PDB file of C-alpha atoms in Angstrom:
ATOM      1  CA  UNK B1426      -9.472  21.710 -45.471  1.00 79.00           C
ATOM      2  CA  UNK B1427      -8.688  18.005 -45.366  1.00 75.00           C
ATOM      3  CA  UNK B1428      -5.046  18.935 -45.084  1.00 78.00           C
ATOM      4  CA  UNK B1429      -5.768  21.111 -42.091  1.00 75.00           C
ATOM      5  CA  UNK B1430      -7.741  18.403 -40.358  1.00 74.00           C
ATOM      6  CA  UNK B1431      -5.018  15.865 -41.148  1.00 73.00           C
ATOM      7  CA  UNK B1432      -2.442  18.229 -39.631  1.00 74.00           C
ATOM      8  CA  UNK B1433      -4.575  18.721 -36.581  1.00 70.00           C
ATOM      9  CA  UNK B1434      -5.017  14.986 -36.066  1.00 70.00           C
ATOM     10  CA  UNK B1435      -1.303  14.495 -36.619  1.00 67.00           C
ATOM     11  CA  UNK B1436      -0.440  17.042 -33.989  1.00 64.00           C
ATOM     12  CA  UNK B1437      -2.993  15.591 -31.516  1.00 63.00           C
ATOM     13  CA  UNK B1438      -1.340  12.176 -31.872  1.00 60.00           C
ATOM     14  CA  UNK B1439       2.236  13.419 -31.681  1.00 61.00           C
ATOM     15  CA  UNK B1440       1.767  15.764 -28.705  1.00 56.00           C
ATOM     16  CA  UNK B1441       0.801  13.133 -26.126  1.00 55.00           C
ATOM     17  CA  UNK B1442       3.332  10.654 -27.554  1.00 55.00           C
ATOM     18  CA  UNK B1443       6.028  13.280 -27.147  1.00 54.00           C
ATOM     19  CA  UNK B1444       4.959  13.966 -23.608  1.00 50.00           C
ATOM     20  CA  UNK B1445       4.829  10.187 -22.955  1.00 52.00           C
ATOM     21  CA  UNK B1446       8.237   9.887 -24.546  1.00 55.00           C
ATOM     22  CA  UNK B1447       9.631  12.496 -22.147  1.00 54.00           C
ATOM     23  CA  UNK B1448       7.865  10.763 -19.198  1.00 52.00           C
ATOM     24  CA  UNK B1449       9.361   7.434 -20.296  1.00 52.00           C
ATOM     25  CA  UNK B1450      12.792   8.951 -20.555  1.00 52.00           C
ATOM     26  CA  UNK B1451      12.465  10.455 -17.086  1.00 50.00           C
ATOM     27  CA  UNK B1452      11.166   7.077 -15.767  1.00 49.00           C
ATOM     28  CA  UNK B1453      14.089   5.286 -17.337  1.00 49.00           C
ATOM     29  CA  UNK B1454      16.516   7.796 -15.877  1.00 49.00           C
ATOM     30  CA  UNK B1455      14.839   7.398 -12.521  1.00 50.00           C
ATOM     31  CA  UNK B1456      15.014   3.640 -12.760  1.00 48.00           C
ATOM     32  CA  UNK B1457      18.701   3.672 -13.194  1.00 48.00           C
ATOM     33  CA  UNK B1458      18.979   5.032  -9.734  1.00 51.00           C
ATOM     34  CA  UNK B1459      15.763   3.757  -8.161  1.00 78.00           C
ATOM     35  CA  UNK B1460      15.211   0.146  -9.259  1.00 90.00           C
ATOM     36  CA  UNK B1461      14.939  -1.755  -5.994  1.00 93.00           C
ATOM     37  CA  UNK B1462      13.456   1.139  -4.094  1.00 93.00           C
ATOM     38  CA  UNK B1463      10.277  -0.841  -3.331  1.00 94.00           C
ATOM     39  CA  UNK B1464      12.302  -3.486  -1.524  1.00 95.00           C
ATOM     40  CA  UNK B1465      14.464  -0.807   0.132  1.00 93.00           C
ATOM     41  CA  UNK B1466      11.431   1.115   1.415  1.00 94.00           C
ATOM     42  CA  UNK B1467       9.829  -2.185   2.595  1.00 94.00           C
ATOM     43  CA  UNK B1468      12.849  -3.053   4.657  1.00 93.00           C
ATOM     44  CA  UNK B1469      13.234   0.573   5.967  1.00 92.00           C
ATOM     45  CA  UNK B1470       9.574   0.644   7.016  1.00 93.00           C
ATOM     46  CA  UNK B1471       9.874  -2.658   8.900  1.00 92.00           C
ATOM     47  CA  UNK B1472      12.734  -1.294  10.999  1.00 88.00           C
ATOM     48  CA  UNK B1473      11.327   2.225  11.485  1.00 86.00           C
ATOM     49  CA  UNK B1474       7.830   1.045  12.601  1.00 79.00           C
ATOM     50  CA  UNK B1475       9.313   0.131  15.985  1.00 72.00           C
ATOM     51  CA  UNK B1476      11.219   3.456  16.140  1.00 66.00           C
ATOM     52  CA  UNK B1477       7.967   5.350  15.423  1.00 59.00           C
ATOM     53  CA  UNK B1478       6.316   3.437  18.225  1.00 55.00           C
ATOM     54  CA  UNK B1479       9.118   4.279  20.596  1.00 49.00           C
ATOM     55  CA  UNK B1480       9.136   7.908  19.499  1.00 53.00           C
ATOM     56  CA  UNK B1481       5.469   8.363  20.124  1.00 52.00           C
ATOM     57  CA  UNK B1482       5.740   6.497  23.471  1.00 51.00           C
ATOM     58  CA  UNK B1483       8.667   8.715  24.470  1.00 57.00           C
ATOM     59  CA  UNK B1484       6.786  11.911  23.542  1.00 57.00           C
ATOM     60  CA  UNK B1485       3.794  10.884  25.540  1.00 56.00           C
ATOM     61  CA  UNK B1486       6.061   9.959  28.505  1.00 56.00           C
ATOM     62  CA  UNK B1487       7.678  13.384  28.457  1.00 59.00           C
ATOM     63  CA  UNK B1488       4.349  15.118  28.129  1.00 57.00           C
ATOM     64  CA  UNK B1489       2.898  13.217  31.131  1.00 57.00           C
ATOM     65  CA  UNK B1490       6.013  13.836  33.252  1.00 60.00           C
ATOM     66  CA  UNK B1491       6.008  17.509  32.402  1.00 59.00           C
ATOM     67  CA  UNK B1492       2.346  17.745  33.395  1.00 63.00           C
ATOM     68  CA  UNK B1493       2.977  15.964  36.659  1.00 61.00           C
ATOM     69  CA  UNK B1494       5.938  18.189  37.557  1.00 62.00           C
ATOM     70  CA  UNK B1495       3.994  21.319  36.704  1.00 63.00           C
ATOM     71  CA  UNK B1496       1.167  20.256  38.958  1.00 63.00           C
ATOM     72  CA  UNK B1497       3.588  19.295  41.668  1.00 62.00           C
ATOM     73  CA  UNK B1498       5.435  22.632  41.619  1.00 63.00           C
ATOM     74  CA  UNK B1499       2.019  24.595  41.534  1.00 61.00           C
ATOM     75  CA  UNK B1500       0.793  22.874  44.642  1.00 58.00           C
ATOM     76  CA  UNK B1501       4.123  23.374  46.464  1.00 55.00           C
ATOM     77  CA  UNK B1502       4.007  27.142  45.683  1.00 51.00           C
ATOM     78  CA  UNK B1503       0.472  27.342  47.094  1.00 50.00           C
ATOM     79  CA  UNK B1504       1.507  25.641  50.350  1.00 49.00           C
ATOM     80  CA  UNK B1505       4.540  27.933  50.752  1.00 47.00           C
ATOM     81  CA  UNK B1506       2.496  31.106  50.199  1.00 44.00           C
ATOM     82  CA  UNK B1507      -0.202  30.089  52.728  1.00 44.00           C
ATOM     83  CA  UNK B1508       2.394  29.203  55.343  1.00 42.00           C
ATOM     84  CA  UNK B1509       4.058  32.649  55.047  1.00 42.00           C
ATOM     85  CA  UNK B1510       0.843  34.608  55.036  1.00 42.00           C
ATOM     86  CA  UNK B1511      -1.333  32.639  57.491  1.00 40.00           C
ATOM     87  CA  UNK B1512       0.135  33.308  60.937  1.00 38.00           C
TER      88      UNK B1512
ATOM     89  CA  UNK U1206      -5.764   8.100 -49.349  1.00 71.00           C
ATOM     90  CA  UNK U1207      -6.406  11.268 -47.289  1.00 62.00           C
ATOM     91  CA  UNK U1208      -9.550   9.547 -45.809  1.00 65.00           C
ATOM     92  CA  UNK U1209      -7.462   6.546 -44.817  1.00 62.00           C
ATOM     93  CA  UNK U1210      -4.803   8.658 -43.206  1.00 58.00           C
ATOM     94  CA  UNK U1211      -7.490  10.719 -41.416  1.00 54.00           C
ATOM     95  CA  UNK U1212      -9.048   7.517 -39.941  1.00 55.00           C
ATOM     96  CA  UNK U1213      -5.636   6.110 -39.059  1.00 54.00           C
ATOM     97  CA  UNK U1214      -4.585   9.168 -37.030  1.00 52.00           C
ATOM     98  CA  UNK U1215      -7.902   9.571 -35.296  1.00 49.00           C
ATOM     99  CA  UNK U1216      -7.669   5.988 -34.034  1.00 48.00           C
ATOM    100  CA  UNK U1217      -4.093   6.486 -32.988  1.00 47.00           C
ATOM    101  CA  UNK U1218      -5.128   9.650 -31.100  1.00 45.00           C
ATOM    102  CA  UNK U1219      -7.644   7.616 -29.035  1.00 44.00           C
ATOM    103  CA  UNK U1220      -4.937   5.073 -28.104  1.00 44.00           C
ATOM    104  CA  UNK U1221      -2.580   7.777 -27.164  1.00 42.00           C
ATOM    105  CA  UNK U1222      -4.981   8.971 -24.388  1.00 41.00           C
ATOM    106  CA  UNK U1223      -5.678   5.494 -23.059  1.00 41.00           C
ATOM    107  CA  UNK U1224      -4.742   4.928 -19.326  1.00 42.00           C
ATOM    108  CA  UNK U1225      -4.146   1.628 -17.488  1.00 48.00           C
ATOM    109  CA  UNK U1226      -5.151   1.116 -13.844  1.00 73.00           C
ATOM    110  CA  UNK U1227      -3.161  -0.651 -11.130  1.00 84.00           C
ATOM    111  CA  UNK U1228      -4.748  -3.988 -10.059  1.00 94.00           C
ATOM    112  CA  UNK U1229      -5.687  -4.588  -6.435  1.00 96.00           C
ATOM    113  CA  UNK U1230      -2.889  -6.454  -4.526  1.00 97.00           C
ATOM    114  CA  UNK U1231      -3.441  -7.856  -1.059  1.00 97.00           C
ATOM    115  CA  UNK U1232      -2.271 -10.646   1.300  1.00 98.00           C
ATOM    116  CA  UNK U1233      -3.743 -12.187   4.429  1.00 97.00           C
ATOM    117  CA  UNK U1234      -1.882 -10.784   7.473  1.00 97.00           C
ATOM    118  CA  UNK U1235      -1.682 -12.881  10.726  1.00 95.00           C
ATOM    119  CA  UNK U1236      -4.872 -12.748  12.780  1.00 92.00           C
ATOM    120  CA  UNK U1237      -4.936  -9.946  15.389  1.00 93.00           C
ATOM    121  CA  UNK U1238      -2.216  -7.887  13.662  1.00 95.00           C
ATOM    122  CA  UNK U1239      -3.224  -4.249  13.283  1.00 94.00           C
ATOM    123  CA  UNK U1240      -2.718  -1.836  10.481  1.00 93.00           C
ATOM    124  CA  UNK U1241       0.215   0.381  11.422  1.00 89.00           C
ATOM    125  CA  UNK U1242       1.771   3.753  10.639  1.00 85.00           C
ATOM    126  CA  UNK U1243       4.824   4.025   8.404  1.00 85.00           C
ATOM    127  CA  UNK U1244       6.986   7.031   7.247  1.00 84.00           C
ATOM    128  CA  UNK U1245       5.188   9.159   4.603  1.00 84.00           C
ATOM    129  CA  UNK U1246       8.430   9.416   2.685  1.00 86.00           C
ATOM    130  CA  UNK U1247       8.061   5.692   1.802  1.00 88.00           C
ATOM    131  CA  UNK U1248       5.669   6.426  -1.095  1.00 90.00           C
ATOM    132  CA  UNK U1249       5.824   2.937  -2.536  1.00 93.00           C
ATOM    133  CA  UNK U1250       4.696   1.266   0.668  1.00 95.00           C
ATOM    134  CA  UNK U1251       0.931   0.549   0.444  1.00 95.00           C
ATOM    135  CA  UNK U1252       0.139  -1.022   3.820  1.00 96.00           C
ATOM    136  CA  UNK U1253       1.797  -2.326   6.981  1.00 96.00           C
ATOM    137  CA  UNK U1254       0.422  -4.703   9.628  1.00 96.00           C
ATOM    138  CA  UNK U1255       2.143  -5.099  12.975  1.00 95.00           C
ATOM    139  CA  UNK U1256       1.758  -7.162  16.127  1.00 94.00           C
ATOM    140  CA  UNK U1257       0.747  -4.821  18.886  1.00 88.00           C
ATOM    141  CA  UNK U1258       3.571  -4.672  21.432  1.00 82.00           C
ATOM    142  CA  UNK U1259       4.132  -2.255  24.299  1.00 76.00           C
ATOM    143  CA  UNK U1260       7.978  -2.482  24.039  1.00 82.00           C
ATOM    144  CA  UNK U1261      10.779  -3.959  22.043  1.00 86.00           C
ATOM    145  CA  UNK U1262      10.930  -4.670  18.310  1.00 91.00           C
ATOM    146  CA  UNK U1263       7.469  -4.854  16.684  1.00 92.00           C
ATOM    147  CA  UNK U1264       7.121  -7.746  14.262  1.00 95.00           C
ATOM    148  CA  UNK U1265       5.484  -6.544  11.019  1.00 96.00           C
ATOM    149  CA  UNK U1266       4.551  -7.435   7.454  1.00 97.00           C
ATOM    150  CA  UNK U1267       3.943  -4.871   4.701  1.00 97.00           C
ATOM    151  CA  UNK U1268       3.472  -4.448   0.948  1.00 97.00           C
ATOM    152  CA  UNK U1269       5.333  -2.109  -1.396  1.00 97.00           C
ATOM    153  CA  UNK U1270       4.564  -1.742  -5.162  1.00 96.00           C
ATOM    154  CA  UNK U1271       7.154  -0.311  -7.569  1.00 95.00           C
ATOM    155  CA  UNK U1272       6.744   0.240 -11.352  1.00 94.00           C
ATOM    156  CA  UNK U1273       9.620  -1.497 -13.195  1.00 92.00           C
ATOM    157  CA  UNK U1274      10.786  -2.391 -16.688  1.00 91.00           C
ATOM    158  CA  UNK U1275      13.231  -5.112 -15.607  1.00 92.00           C
ATOM    159  CA  UNK U1276      13.059  -8.924 -15.134  1.00 93.00           C
ATOM    160  CA  UNK U1277      12.945 -10.610 -11.750  1.00 94.00           C
ATOM    161  CA  UNK U1278      16.637 -11.589 -11.979  1.00 94.00           C
ATOM    162  CA  UNK U1279      17.689  -7.999 -12.790  1.00 95.00           C
ATOM    163  CA  UNK U1280      15.505  -6.666  -9.896  1.00 96.00           C
ATOM    164  CA  UNK U1281      17.031  -9.192  -7.461  1.00 96.00           C
ATOM    165  CA  UNK U1282      20.533  -8.013  -8.520  1.00 95.00           C
ATOM    166  CA  UNK U1283      19.630  -4.435  -7.669  1.00 95.00           C
ATOM    167  CA  UNK U1284      17.981  -5.400  -4.336  1.00 95.00           C
ATOM    168  CA  UNK U1285      21.078  -7.441  -3.358  1.00 95.00           C
ATOM    169  CA  UNK U1286      23.360  -4.411  -4.142  1.00 93.00           C
ATOM    170  CA  UNK U1287      21.081  -2.192  -1.996  1.00 92.00           C
ATOM    171  CA  UNK U1288      21.010  -4.384   1.026  1.00 91.00           C
ATOM    172  CA  UNK U1289      24.636  -5.398   0.946  1.00 90.00           C
ATOM    173  CA  UNK U1290      25.639  -1.702   1.106  1.00 89.00           C
ATOM    174  CA  UNK U1291      24.143  -1.511   4.650  1.00 86.00           C
ATOM    175  CA  UNK U1292      26.840  -2.169   7.211  1.00 84.00           C
ATOM    176  CA  UNK U1293      26.460  -5.533   8.862  1.00 90.00           C
ATOM    177  CA  UNK U1294      23.629  -6.654   6.666  1.00 92.00           C
ATOM    178  CA  UNK U1295      23.458 -10.049   4.929  1.00 94.00           C
ATOM    179  CA  UNK U1296      21.300 -10.875   2.067  1.00 95.00           C
ATOM    180  CA  UNK U1297      20.540 -14.244   0.464  1.00 95.00           C
ATOM    181  CA  UNK U1298      18.070 -15.750  -1.975  1.00 96.00           C
ATOM    182  CA  UNK U1299      16.007 -18.529  -0.542  1.00 96.00           C
ATOM    183  CA  UNK U1300      14.062 -19.946  -3.523  1.00 95.00           C
ATOM    184  CA  UNK U1301      10.712 -19.729  -5.266  1.00 96.00           C
ATOM    185  CA  UNK U1302       7.363 -19.539  -3.455  1.00 96.00           C
ATOM    186  CA  UNK U1303       4.067 -20.285  -5.195  1.00 97.00           C
ATOM    187  CA  UNK U1304       1.558 -17.527  -4.369  1.00 97.00           C
ATOM    188  CA  UNK U1305      -2.058 -16.919  -5.448  1.00 96.00           C
ATOM    189  CA  UNK U1306      -0.687 -14.197  -7.764  1.00 96.00           C
ATOM    190  CA  UNK U1307       1.950 -16.394  -9.336  1.00 96.00           C
ATOM    191  CA  UNK U1308       5.502 -17.585  -8.656  1.00 96.00           C
ATOM    192  CA  UNK U1309       7.661 -15.253  -6.556  1.00 97.00           C
ATOM    193  CA  UNK U1310      11.228 -15.209  -5.191  1.00 97.00           C
ATOM    194  CA  UNK U1311      11.881 -15.313  -1.425  1.00 97.00           C
ATOM    195  CA  UNK U1312      14.910 -13.558  -0.034  1.00 97.00           C
ATOM    196  CA  UNK U1313      16.290 -13.140   3.497  1.00 97.00           C
ATOM    197  CA  UNK U1314      18.037 -10.098   5.037  1.00 96.00           C
ATOM    198  CA  UNK U1315      19.662 -10.030   8.501  1.00 96.00           C
ATOM    199  CA  UNK U1316      20.217  -6.553   9.656  1.00 93.00           C
ATOM    200  CA  UNK U1317      21.564  -5.169  12.996  1.00 92.00           C
ATOM    201  CA  UNK U1318      19.362  -2.757  15.005  1.00 90.00           C
ATOM    202  CA  UNK U1319      19.138  -1.261  18.515  1.00 88.00           C
ATOM    203  CA  UNK U1320      17.016  -4.210  19.536  1.00 90.00           C
ATOM    204  CA  UNK U1321      19.359  -6.873  18.204  1.00 91.00           C
ATOM    205  CA  UNK U1322      19.568  -8.706  14.857  1.00 94.00           C
ATOM    206  CA  UNK U1323      16.463  -8.268  12.798  1.00 95.00           C
ATOM    207  CA  UNK U1324      15.519 -10.885  10.277  1.00 96.00           C
ATOM    208  CA  UNK U1325      13.423  -9.905   7.268  1.00 97.00           C
ATOM    209  CA  UNK U1326      11.932 -12.099   4.592  1.00 97.00           C
ATOM    210  CA  UNK U1327      11.150 -10.334   1.376  1.00 97.00           C
ATOM    211  CA  UNK U1328       8.824 -11.937  -1.164  1.00 98.00           C
ATOM    212  CA  UNK U1329       9.285 -10.410  -4.652  1.00 97.00           C
ATOM    213  CA  UNK U1330       6.854 -10.829  -7.453  1.00 97.00           C
ATOM    214  CA  UNK U1331       7.304  -9.156 -10.852  1.00 95.00           C
ATOM    215  CA  UNK U1332       4.201  -8.923 -13.035  1.00 94.00           C
ATOM    216  CA  UNK U1333       3.207  -6.663 -15.911  1.00 91.00           C
ATOM    217  CA  UNK U1334       5.702  -3.876 -15.365  1.00 91.00           C
ATOM    218  CA  UNK U1335       5.340  -3.782 -11.607  1.00 95.00           C
ATOM    219  CA  UNK U1336       7.087  -5.409  -8.713  1.00 96.00           C
ATOM    220  CA  UNK U1337       5.231  -6.399  -5.531  1.00 97.00           C
ATOM    221  CA  UNK U1338       7.364  -6.723  -2.475  1.00 97.00           C
ATOM    222  CA  UNK U1339       6.049  -8.161   0.790  1.00 98.00           C
ATOM    223  CA  UNK U1340       8.421  -7.656   3.741  1.00 97.00           C
ATOM    224  CA  UNK U1341       8.000  -9.634   6.937  1.00 97.00           C
ATOM    225  CA  UNK U1342      10.236  -8.712   9.857  1.00 96.00           C
ATOM    226  CA  UNK U1343      10.916  -9.924  13.444  1.00 96.00           C
ATOM    227  CA  UNK U1344      13.905 -10.286  15.740  1.00 95.00           C
ATOM    228  CA  UNK U1345      16.056 -13.240  14.607  1.00 96.00           C
ATOM    229  CA  UNK U1346      15.776 -14.866  18.050  1.00 95.00           C
ATOM    230  CA  UNK U1347      11.947 -14.681  17.883  1.00 94.00           C
ATOM    231  CA  UNK U1348      11.548 -15.392  14.198  1.00 96.00           C
ATOM    232  CA  UNK U1349      10.592 -19.057  14.477  1.00 96.00           C
ATOM    233  CA  UNK U1350       7.325 -18.068  16.307  1.00 95.00           C
ATOM    234  CA  UNK U1351       6.221 -16.129  13.186  1.00 96.00           C
ATOM    235  CA  UNK U1352       7.562 -18.309  10.380  1.00 95.00           C
ATOM    236  CA  UNK U1353       4.230 -20.179   9.748  1.00 96.00           C
ATOM    237  CA  UNK U1354       1.957 -17.029   9.739  1.00 96.00           C
ATOM    238  CA  UNK U1355       4.515 -15.287   7.503  1.00 97.00           C
ATOM    239  CA  UNK U1356       4.550 -18.251   5.021  1.00 97.00           C
ATOM    240  CA  UNK U1357       0.714 -18.246   5.002  1.00 97.00           C
ATOM    241  CA  UNK U1358       0.726 -14.481   4.244  1.00 97.00           C
ATOM    242  CA  UNK U1359       3.200 -14.934   1.478  1.00 98.00           C
ATOM    243  CA  UNK U1360       1.182 -17.684  -0.233  1.00 97.00           C
ATOM    244  CA  UNK U1361      -2.016 -15.644   0.016  1.00 97.00           C
ATOM    245  CA  UNK U1362      -0.557 -12.780  -2.084  1.00 98.00           C
ATOM    246  CA  UNK U1363      -3.289 -12.028  -4.616  1.00 97.00           C
ATOM    247  CA  UNK U1364      -3.629  -9.689  -7.624  1.00 97.00           C
ATOM    248  CA  UNK U1365      -7.080  -8.928  -8.988  1.00 96.00           C
ATOM    249  CA  UNK U1366      -8.910  -6.287 -10.998  1.00 95.00           C
ATOM    250  CA  UNK U1367     -12.185  -6.919  -9.054  1.00 95.00           C
ATOM    251  CA  UNK U1368     -12.038  -7.281  -5.200  1.00 96.00           C
ATOM    252  CA  UNK U1369     -15.346  -9.182  -5.115  1.00 96.00           C
ATOM    253  CA  UNK U1370     -14.214 -11.709  -7.747  1.00 95.00           C
ATOM    254  CA  UNK U1371     -11.951 -13.342  -5.163  1.00 96.00           C
ATOM    255  CA  UNK U1372     -14.897 -14.075  -2.773  1.00 96.00           C
ATOM    256  CA  UNK U1373     -15.623 -17.785  -2.993  1.00 92.00           C
ATOM    257  CA  UNK U1374     -19.337 -18.022  -2.463  1.00 93.00           C
ATOM    258  CA  UNK U1375     -21.514 -16.572  -5.268  1.00 95.00           C
ATOM    259  CA  UNK U1376     -24.266 -15.510  -2.938  1.00 95.00           C
ATOM    260  CA  UNK U1377     -21.920 -13.558  -0.786  1.00 95.00           C
ATOM    261  CA  UNK U1378     -20.374 -11.959  -3.944  1.00 96.00           C
ATOM    262  CA  UNK U1379     -23.848 -10.834  -5.055  1.00 96.00           C
ATOM    263  CA  UNK U1380     -24.686  -9.471  -1.637  1.00 96.00           C
ATOM    264  CA  UNK U1381     -21.478  -7.514  -1.524  1.00 97.00           C
ATOM    265  CA  UNK U1382     -22.159  -5.998  -4.955  1.00 96.00           C
ATOM    266  CA  UNK U1383     -25.722  -5.152  -3.975  1.00 96.00           C
ATOM    267  CA  UNK U1384     -24.672  -3.421  -0.764  1.00 97.00           C
ATOM    268  CA  UNK U1385     -21.926  -1.532  -2.523  1.00 97.00           C
ATOM    269  CA  UNK U1386     -24.335  -0.234  -5.145  1.00 96.00           C
ATOM    270  CA  UNK U1387     -26.673   0.850  -2.318  1.00 96.00           C
ATOM    271  CA  UNK U1388     -23.777   2.952  -0.921  1.00 96.00           C
ATOM    272  CA  UNK U1389     -22.877   4.420  -4.285  1.00 95.00           C
ATOM    273  CA  UNK U1390     -26.487   5.320  -5.037  1.00 94.00           C
ATOM    274  CA  UNK U1391     -26.067   8.080  -2.345  1.00 93.00           C
ATOM    275  CA  UNK U1392     -22.943   9.490  -3.950  1.00 92.00           C
ATOM    276  CA  UNK U1393     -24.498  12.392  -6.004  1.00 90.00           C
ATOM    277  CA  UNK U1394     -24.525  15.281  -3.552  1.00 88.00           C
ATOM    278  CA  UNK U1395     -23.694  13.054  -0.701  1.00 92.00           C
ATOM    279  CA  UNK U1396     -21.253  13.668   2.147  1.00 91.00           C
ATOM    280  CA  UNK U1397     -18.817  10.910   3.146  1.00 92.00           C
ATOM    281  CA  UNK U1398     -18.761  11.991   6.805  1.00 89.00           C
ATOM    282  CA  UNK U1399     -22.501  11.527   7.005  1.00 91.00           C
ATOM    283  CA  UNK U1400     -22.465   8.332   4.891  1.00 92.00           C
ATOM    284  CA  UNK U1401     -20.328   6.504   7.384  1.00 92.00           C
ATOM    285  CA  UNK U1402     -23.096   6.885  10.101  1.00 92.00           C
ATOM    286  CA  UNK U1403     -25.907   5.694   7.808  1.00 93.00           C
ATOM    287  CA  UNK U1404     -27.381   2.146   7.987  1.00 94.00           C
ATOM    288  CA  UNK U1405     -26.597   1.516   4.294  1.00 95.00           C
ATOM    289  CA  UNK U1406     -22.848   1.903   4.950  1.00 96.00           C
ATOM    290  CA  UNK U1407     -22.938  -0.198   8.119  1.00 96.00           C
ATOM    291  CA  UNK U1408     -24.773  -3.007   6.249  1.00 96.00           C
ATOM    292  CA  UNK U1409     -22.013  -2.907   3.555  1.00 97.00           C
ATOM    293  CA  UNK U1410     -19.249  -2.822   6.185  1.00 97.00           C
ATOM    294  CA  UNK U1411     -20.842  -5.797   7.978  1.00 96.00           C
ATOM    295  CA  UNK U1412     -20.987  -7.803   4.779  1.00 96.00           C
ATOM    296  CA  UNK U1413     -17.318  -6.991   4.083  1.00 97.00           C
ATOM    297  CA  UNK U1414     -16.415  -7.873   7.638  1.00 96.00           C
ATOM    298  CA  UNK U1415     -17.960 -11.340   7.220  1.00 95.00           C
ATOM    299  CA  UNK U1416     -16.143 -11.932   3.939  1.00 95.00           C
ATOM    300  CA  UNK U1417     -12.856 -10.801   5.566  1.00 95.00           C
ATOM    301  CA  UNK U1418     -12.949 -13.863   7.895  1.00 94.00           C
ATOM    302  CA  UNK U1419     -11.865 -15.831   4.825  1.00 93.00           C
ATOM    303  CA  UNK U1420      -9.866 -13.168   2.893  1.00 95.00           C
ATOM    304  CA  UNK U1421      -8.203 -11.249   5.820  1.00 96.00           C
ATOM    305  CA  UNK U1422      -8.059  -7.706   7.097  1.00 96.00           C
ATOM    306  CA  UNK U1423      -5.937  -6.288   4.251  1.00 97.00           C
ATOM    307  CA  UNK U1424      -8.806  -7.223   1.784  1.00 97.00           C
ATOM    308  CA  UNK U1425     -11.267  -5.713   4.141  1.00 97.00           C
ATOM    309  CA  UNK U1426      -9.374  -2.462   4.271  1.00 96.00           C
ATOM    310  CA  UNK U1427      -9.147  -2.315   0.433  1.00 96.00           C
ATOM    311  CA  UNK U1428     -12.931  -3.134  -0.065  1.00 97.00           C
ATOM    312  CA  UNK U1429     -14.006  -0.334   2.263  1.00 96.00           C
ATOM    313  CA  UNK U1430     -11.431   2.137   0.975  1.00 95.00           C
ATOM    314  CA  UNK U1431     -12.460   1.424  -2.685  1.00 96.00           C
ATOM    315  CA  UNK U1432     -16.116   2.006  -1.949  1.00 96.00           C
ATOM    316  CA  UNK U1433     -15.321   5.307  -0.272  1.00 95.00           C
ATOM    317  CA  UNK U1434     -13.066   6.450  -3.173  1.00 94.00           C
ATOM    318  CA  UNK U1435     -15.742   5.480  -5.767  1.00 95.00           C
ATOM    319  CA  UNK U1436     -18.369   7.358  -3.654  1.00 95.00           C
ATOM    320  CA  UNK U1437     -16.154  10.522  -3.954  1.00 94.00           C
ATOM    321  CA  UNK U1438     -15.536   9.806  -7.603  1.00 93.00           C
ATOM    322  CA  UNK U1439     -19.242   9.663  -8.364  1.00 93.00           C
ATOM    323  CA  UNK U1440     -19.922  13.091  -6.883  1.00 91.00           C
ATOM    324  CA  UNK U1441     -19.728  12.750  -3.171  1.00 90.00           C
ATOM    325  CA  UNK U1442     -17.731  15.116  -1.011  1.00 89.00           C
ATOM    326  CA  UNK U1443     -15.576  14.669   2.144  1.00 85.00           C
ATOM    327  CA  UNK U1444     -17.424  17.259   4.228  1.00 77.00           C
ATOM    328  CA  UNK U1445     -20.624  19.252   3.932  1.00 72.00           C
ATOM    329  CA  UNK U1446     -20.186  22.131   1.370  1.00 66.00           C
ATOM    330  CA  UNK U1447     -20.466  25.617   3.079  1.00 64.00           C
ATOM    331  CA  UNK U1448     -23.062  27.728   1.286  1.00 62.00           C
TER     332      UNK U1448
END
């Protein structure tokens, strides 16, 4: 019975360590390629913030222009129709 | 002997499941700068503050946190390699800066963009298997206007396990804790959406707002966010549950 409990405790200790070991290996492997990524992302974000602002501004501008053009063409069609029918 | 081994392995099992938590890290951004959006792909960036501008390059300052197992000098070597790979970019180390979180290294990167040459200062602090990078950016020709607020932001970089511990006045600290507990008392079965309209939340937010005049808007953001996350952790939900 004691041997069973001992084996169980040993397994419960080894299993998370093994998982941690794999995680650590993966992290080490990642770090070979990714160390410095915090600084890289910080710099990228600083530049892209302005681009995001421009992108949103441009999208809004296009949407407003499209809306104005649509309204303008609708009112023009109405005027043309009334001029041809109302004699 | 068996009993000793049994005790030994049971204690080790407890340690195997132990988890560490990331400390709070914040800096004091320049007054009037607003929290901005940043690409979701930048998963290590925690926050960004930018000067509201209708056109042109937007000066900004942000924080990124990266888990590392290297020294500051090894990290700087990697960062230099990364920046120098960018066409037209120039990187150089400027020296040490003493911050509230400890001594950090300041570096400068000049990088071309559609708006002209962008100058970035990166403050790099390595502490307990994590690196904290504060990046301040502005057009090179305008940089002198922002040098002083950037320096103040760098020096204010703080690491803490307890956000209220950094509040200077004891009375204010106690009031903040009391108001926070008042919010968390409503967590069990509570709804976050409804909480934000209640007087108890507004009183807490007001207390945090007053403390932020000294600690800055980044600290304010963290204090409010932490309380909301703890509210959810203690049983609160985002929206009313449909029955």
